[in-house]
CSV table of C-alpha atoms and ligand atoms in Angstrom, one decimal:
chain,number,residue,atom,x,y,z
N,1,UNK,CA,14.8,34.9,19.9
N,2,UNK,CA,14.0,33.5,16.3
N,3,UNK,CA,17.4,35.8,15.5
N,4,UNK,CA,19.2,34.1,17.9
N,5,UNK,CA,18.1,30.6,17.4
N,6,UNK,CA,19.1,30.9,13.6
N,7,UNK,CA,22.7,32.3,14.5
N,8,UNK,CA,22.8,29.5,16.7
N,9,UNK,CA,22.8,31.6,20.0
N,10,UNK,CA,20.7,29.7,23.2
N,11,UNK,CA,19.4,33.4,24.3
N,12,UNK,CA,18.9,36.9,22.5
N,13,UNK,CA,21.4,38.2,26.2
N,14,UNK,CA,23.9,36.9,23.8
N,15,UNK,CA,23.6,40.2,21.6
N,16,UNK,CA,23.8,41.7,24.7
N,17,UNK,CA,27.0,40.7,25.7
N,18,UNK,CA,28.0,41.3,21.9
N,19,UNK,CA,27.1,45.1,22.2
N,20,UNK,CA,28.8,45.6,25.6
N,21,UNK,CA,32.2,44.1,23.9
N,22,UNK,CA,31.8,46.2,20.9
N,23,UNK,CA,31.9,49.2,23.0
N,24,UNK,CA,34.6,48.3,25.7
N,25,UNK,CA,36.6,45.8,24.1
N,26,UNK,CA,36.9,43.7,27.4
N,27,UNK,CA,36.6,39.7,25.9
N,28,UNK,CA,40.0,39.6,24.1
N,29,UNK,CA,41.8,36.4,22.9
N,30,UNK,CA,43.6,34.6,26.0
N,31,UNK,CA,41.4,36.6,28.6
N,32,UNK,CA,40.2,34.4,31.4
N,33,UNK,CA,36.5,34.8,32.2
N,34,UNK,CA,33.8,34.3,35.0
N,35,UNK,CA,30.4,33.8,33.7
N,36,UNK,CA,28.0,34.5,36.5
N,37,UNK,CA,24.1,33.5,35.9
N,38,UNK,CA,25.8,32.1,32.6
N,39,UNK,CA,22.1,29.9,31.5
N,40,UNK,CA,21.2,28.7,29.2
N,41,UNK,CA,24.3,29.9,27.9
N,42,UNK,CA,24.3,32.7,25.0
N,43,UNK,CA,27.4,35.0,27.4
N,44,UNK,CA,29.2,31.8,27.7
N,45,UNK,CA,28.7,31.8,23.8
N,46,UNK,CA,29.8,34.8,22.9
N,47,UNK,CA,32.9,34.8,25.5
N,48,UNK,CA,34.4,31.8,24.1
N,49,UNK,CA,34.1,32.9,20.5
N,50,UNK,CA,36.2,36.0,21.6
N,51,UNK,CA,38.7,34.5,23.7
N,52,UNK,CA,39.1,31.2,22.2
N,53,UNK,CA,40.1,29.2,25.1
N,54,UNK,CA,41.0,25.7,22.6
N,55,UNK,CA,43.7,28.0,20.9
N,56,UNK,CA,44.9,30.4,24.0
N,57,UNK,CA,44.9,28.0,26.9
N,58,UNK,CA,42.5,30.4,28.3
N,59,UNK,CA,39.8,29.7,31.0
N,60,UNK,CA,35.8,30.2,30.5
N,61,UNK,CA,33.9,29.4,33.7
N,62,UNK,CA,30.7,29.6,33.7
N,63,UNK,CA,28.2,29.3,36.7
N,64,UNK,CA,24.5,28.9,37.2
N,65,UNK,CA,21.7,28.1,39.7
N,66,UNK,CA,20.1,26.2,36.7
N,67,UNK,CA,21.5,23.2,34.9
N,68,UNK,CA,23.5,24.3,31.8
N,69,UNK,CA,24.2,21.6,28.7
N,70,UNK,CA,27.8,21.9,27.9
N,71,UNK,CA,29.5,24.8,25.7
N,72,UNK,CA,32.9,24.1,23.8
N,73,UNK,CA,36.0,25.6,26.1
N,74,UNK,CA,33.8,26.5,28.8
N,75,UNK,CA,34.1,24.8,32.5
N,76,UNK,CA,30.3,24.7,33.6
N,77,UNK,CA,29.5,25.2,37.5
N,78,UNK,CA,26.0,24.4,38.7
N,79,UNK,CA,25.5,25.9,41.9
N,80,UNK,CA,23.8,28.9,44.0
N,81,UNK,CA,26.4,31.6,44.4
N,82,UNK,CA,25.1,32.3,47.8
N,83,UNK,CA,26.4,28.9,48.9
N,84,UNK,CA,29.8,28.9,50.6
N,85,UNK,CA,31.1,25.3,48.7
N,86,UNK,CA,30.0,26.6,45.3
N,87,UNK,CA,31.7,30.1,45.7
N,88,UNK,CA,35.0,28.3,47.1
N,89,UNK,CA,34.8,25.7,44.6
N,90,UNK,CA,35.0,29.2,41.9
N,91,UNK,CA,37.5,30.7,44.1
N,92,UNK,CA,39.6,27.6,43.7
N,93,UNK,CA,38.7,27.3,40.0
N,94,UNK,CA,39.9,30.3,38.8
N,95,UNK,CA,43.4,30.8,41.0
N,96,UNK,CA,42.9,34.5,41.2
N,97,UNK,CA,43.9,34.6,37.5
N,98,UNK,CA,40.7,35.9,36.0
N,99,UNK,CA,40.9,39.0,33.6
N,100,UNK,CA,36.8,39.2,33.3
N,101,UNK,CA,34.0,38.7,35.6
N,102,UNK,CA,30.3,39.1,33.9
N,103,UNK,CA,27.6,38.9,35.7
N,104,UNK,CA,23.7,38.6,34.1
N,105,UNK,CA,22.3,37.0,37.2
N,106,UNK,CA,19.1,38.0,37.4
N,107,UNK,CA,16.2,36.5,40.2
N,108,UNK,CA,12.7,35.3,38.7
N,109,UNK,CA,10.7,38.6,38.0
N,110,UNK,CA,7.7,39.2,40.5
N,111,UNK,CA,5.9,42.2,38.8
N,112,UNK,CA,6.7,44.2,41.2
N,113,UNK,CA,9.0,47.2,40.2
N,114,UNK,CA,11.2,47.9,43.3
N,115,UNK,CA,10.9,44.1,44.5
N,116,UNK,CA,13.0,43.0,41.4
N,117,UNK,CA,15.3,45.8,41.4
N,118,UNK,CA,16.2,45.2,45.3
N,119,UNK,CA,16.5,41.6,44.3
N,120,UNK,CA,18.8,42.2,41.0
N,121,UNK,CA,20.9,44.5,43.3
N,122,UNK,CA,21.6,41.7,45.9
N,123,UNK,CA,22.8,39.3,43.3
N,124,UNK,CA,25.3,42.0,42.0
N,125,UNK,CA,26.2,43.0,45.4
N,126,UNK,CA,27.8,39.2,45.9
N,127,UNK,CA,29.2,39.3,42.3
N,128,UNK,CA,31.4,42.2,42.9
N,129,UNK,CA,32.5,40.7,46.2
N,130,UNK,CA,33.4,37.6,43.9
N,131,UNK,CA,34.9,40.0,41.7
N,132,UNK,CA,36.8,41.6,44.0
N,133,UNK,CA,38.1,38.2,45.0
N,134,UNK,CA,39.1,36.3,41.6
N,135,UNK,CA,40.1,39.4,39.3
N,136,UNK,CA,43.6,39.9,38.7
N,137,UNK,CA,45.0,43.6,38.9
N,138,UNK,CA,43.4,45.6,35.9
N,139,UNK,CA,40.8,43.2,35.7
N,140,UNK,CA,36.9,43.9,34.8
N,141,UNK,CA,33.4,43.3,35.7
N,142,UNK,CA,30.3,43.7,34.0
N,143,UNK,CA,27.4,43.5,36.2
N,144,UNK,CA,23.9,44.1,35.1
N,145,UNK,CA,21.5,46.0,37.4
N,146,UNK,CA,17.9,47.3,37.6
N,147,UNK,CA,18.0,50.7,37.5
N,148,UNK,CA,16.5,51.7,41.4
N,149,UNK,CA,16.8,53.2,44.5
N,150,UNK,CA,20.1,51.1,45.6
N,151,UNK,CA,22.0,51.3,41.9
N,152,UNK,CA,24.1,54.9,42.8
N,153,UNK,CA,25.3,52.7,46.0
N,154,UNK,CA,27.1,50.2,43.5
N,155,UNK,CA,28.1,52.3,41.2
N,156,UNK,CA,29.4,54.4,44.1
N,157,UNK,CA,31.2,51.7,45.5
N,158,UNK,CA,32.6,50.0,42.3
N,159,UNK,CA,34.2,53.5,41.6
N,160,UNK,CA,36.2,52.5,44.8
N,161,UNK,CA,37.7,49.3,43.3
N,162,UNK,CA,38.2,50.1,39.5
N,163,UNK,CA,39.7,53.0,38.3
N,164,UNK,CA,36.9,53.3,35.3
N,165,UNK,CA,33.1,52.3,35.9
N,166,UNK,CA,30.3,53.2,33.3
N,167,UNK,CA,26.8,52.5,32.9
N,168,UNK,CA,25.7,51.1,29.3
N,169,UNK,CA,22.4,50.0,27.9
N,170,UNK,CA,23.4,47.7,24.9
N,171,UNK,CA,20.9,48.4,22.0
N,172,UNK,CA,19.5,44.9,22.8
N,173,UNK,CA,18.3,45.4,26.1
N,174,UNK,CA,14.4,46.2,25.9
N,175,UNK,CA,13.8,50.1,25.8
N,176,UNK,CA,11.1,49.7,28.1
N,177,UNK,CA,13.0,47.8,30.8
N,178,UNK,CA,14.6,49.2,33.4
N,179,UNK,CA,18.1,47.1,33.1
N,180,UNK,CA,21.2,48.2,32.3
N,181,UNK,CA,25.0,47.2,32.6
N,182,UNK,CA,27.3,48.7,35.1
N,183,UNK,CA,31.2,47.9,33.6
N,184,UNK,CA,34.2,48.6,35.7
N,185,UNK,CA,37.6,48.3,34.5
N,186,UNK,CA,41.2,48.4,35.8
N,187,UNK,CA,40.4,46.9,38.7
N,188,UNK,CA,42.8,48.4,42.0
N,189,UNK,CA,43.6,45.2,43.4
N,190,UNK,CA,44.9,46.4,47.0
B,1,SAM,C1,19.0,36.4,32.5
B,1,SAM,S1,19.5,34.8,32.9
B,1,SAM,C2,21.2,34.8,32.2
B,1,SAM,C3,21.2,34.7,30.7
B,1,SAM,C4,22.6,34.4,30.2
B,1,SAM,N1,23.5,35.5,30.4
B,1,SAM,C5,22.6,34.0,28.7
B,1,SAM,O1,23.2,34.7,27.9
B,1,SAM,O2,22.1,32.9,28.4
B,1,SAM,C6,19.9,34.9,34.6
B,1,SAM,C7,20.4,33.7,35.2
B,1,SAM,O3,20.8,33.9,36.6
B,1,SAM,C8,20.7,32.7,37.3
B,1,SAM,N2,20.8,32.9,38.7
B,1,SAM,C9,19.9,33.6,39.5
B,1,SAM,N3,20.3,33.6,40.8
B,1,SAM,C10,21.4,32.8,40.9
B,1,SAM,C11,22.3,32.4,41.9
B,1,SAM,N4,22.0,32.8,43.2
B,1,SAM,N5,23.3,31.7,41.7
B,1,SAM,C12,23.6,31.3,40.4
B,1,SAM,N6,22.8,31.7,39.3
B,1,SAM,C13,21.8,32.4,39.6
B,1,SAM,C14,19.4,32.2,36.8
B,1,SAM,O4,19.3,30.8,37.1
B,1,SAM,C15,19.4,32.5,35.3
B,1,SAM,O5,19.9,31.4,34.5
């Protein structure tokens, strides 16, 4: 965190985020972006430093349970995405236009292994079905998991609706934990 707080990052998940662009190239100027479990706000960060929605026109939106102080070029949604206004209020936000849909949610840890994984699966379970409704044709969606008993299902399933999907530990992600990052891209719309 010290790292992150002298670059001027509000979470070390922003190298995270850093690592998985490095490798797939998915946050390009002008790309229009959903930020899902986007607090405090180091994704958000990094995504409009890429896309530069001042200068492209572009759109950042970025959505949390938590409250999130405001980040230059970003839109920020506070709400639960389990909750129907919140997710129509995104739906109507981003106009089916969206190039990029991350996705870091992640539920409060209990200690207990196959608890958290079953919980971290749920959460990604709704973000794809957001995905699948706000990406545009060729779209992406980075979603990051617990690796468990239910994470071949999603992977399984995402290979249904994007023509590429691959799983990716960024260097930043603790060896010892069990998280990693599914990415699908070229999304099959229809
Ligand atoms: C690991 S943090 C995200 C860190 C963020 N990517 C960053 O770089 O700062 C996970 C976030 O998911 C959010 N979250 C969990 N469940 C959620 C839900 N149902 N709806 C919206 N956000 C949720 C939490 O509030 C938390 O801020």
């Amino acid at each position: 965190m010290r790292r992150a707080h002298k670059e001027g990052y509000r979470s070390r998940a922003a190298y995270k985020l850093q690592q998985i662009h490095e490798k797939f190239n998915l946050l390009k100027p002008g790309k229009n972006i959903v930020d899902l479990g986007a607090a405090p706000g180091g994704w958000t960060q990094v995504a409009t430093e890429k896309v530069l929605p001042d200068q492209t026109g572009c759109q950042v939106i970025s959505l949390d349970i938590s409250e999130m102080s405001p980040i230059p070029g970003a839109v920020i949604l506070k709400g639960d995405l389990f909750d129907q206004e919140t997710l129509e209020e995104l739906i109507q936000k981003s106009q089916n236009k969206i190039d990029v849909v991350l996705c870091d949610m992640a539920a409060p840890s209990t200690g207990h292994s196959q608890t958290d994984h079953l919980r971290t699966m749920v959460l990604a379970e709704v973000a794809l079905e957001v995905s699948l409704e706000v990406l545009s044709e060729g779209g992406a969606f980075v979603v990051k998991v617990l690796q468990g008993s239910d994470e071949p299902e999603l992977f399984k399933k995402m290979n249904k609706y994007f023509s590429k999907v691959k799983r990716f530990k960024p260097g930043a992600s603790r060896s010892d934990s069990t998280e990693l990052y599914i990415i699908g891209q070229k999304y099959k719309k229809n």
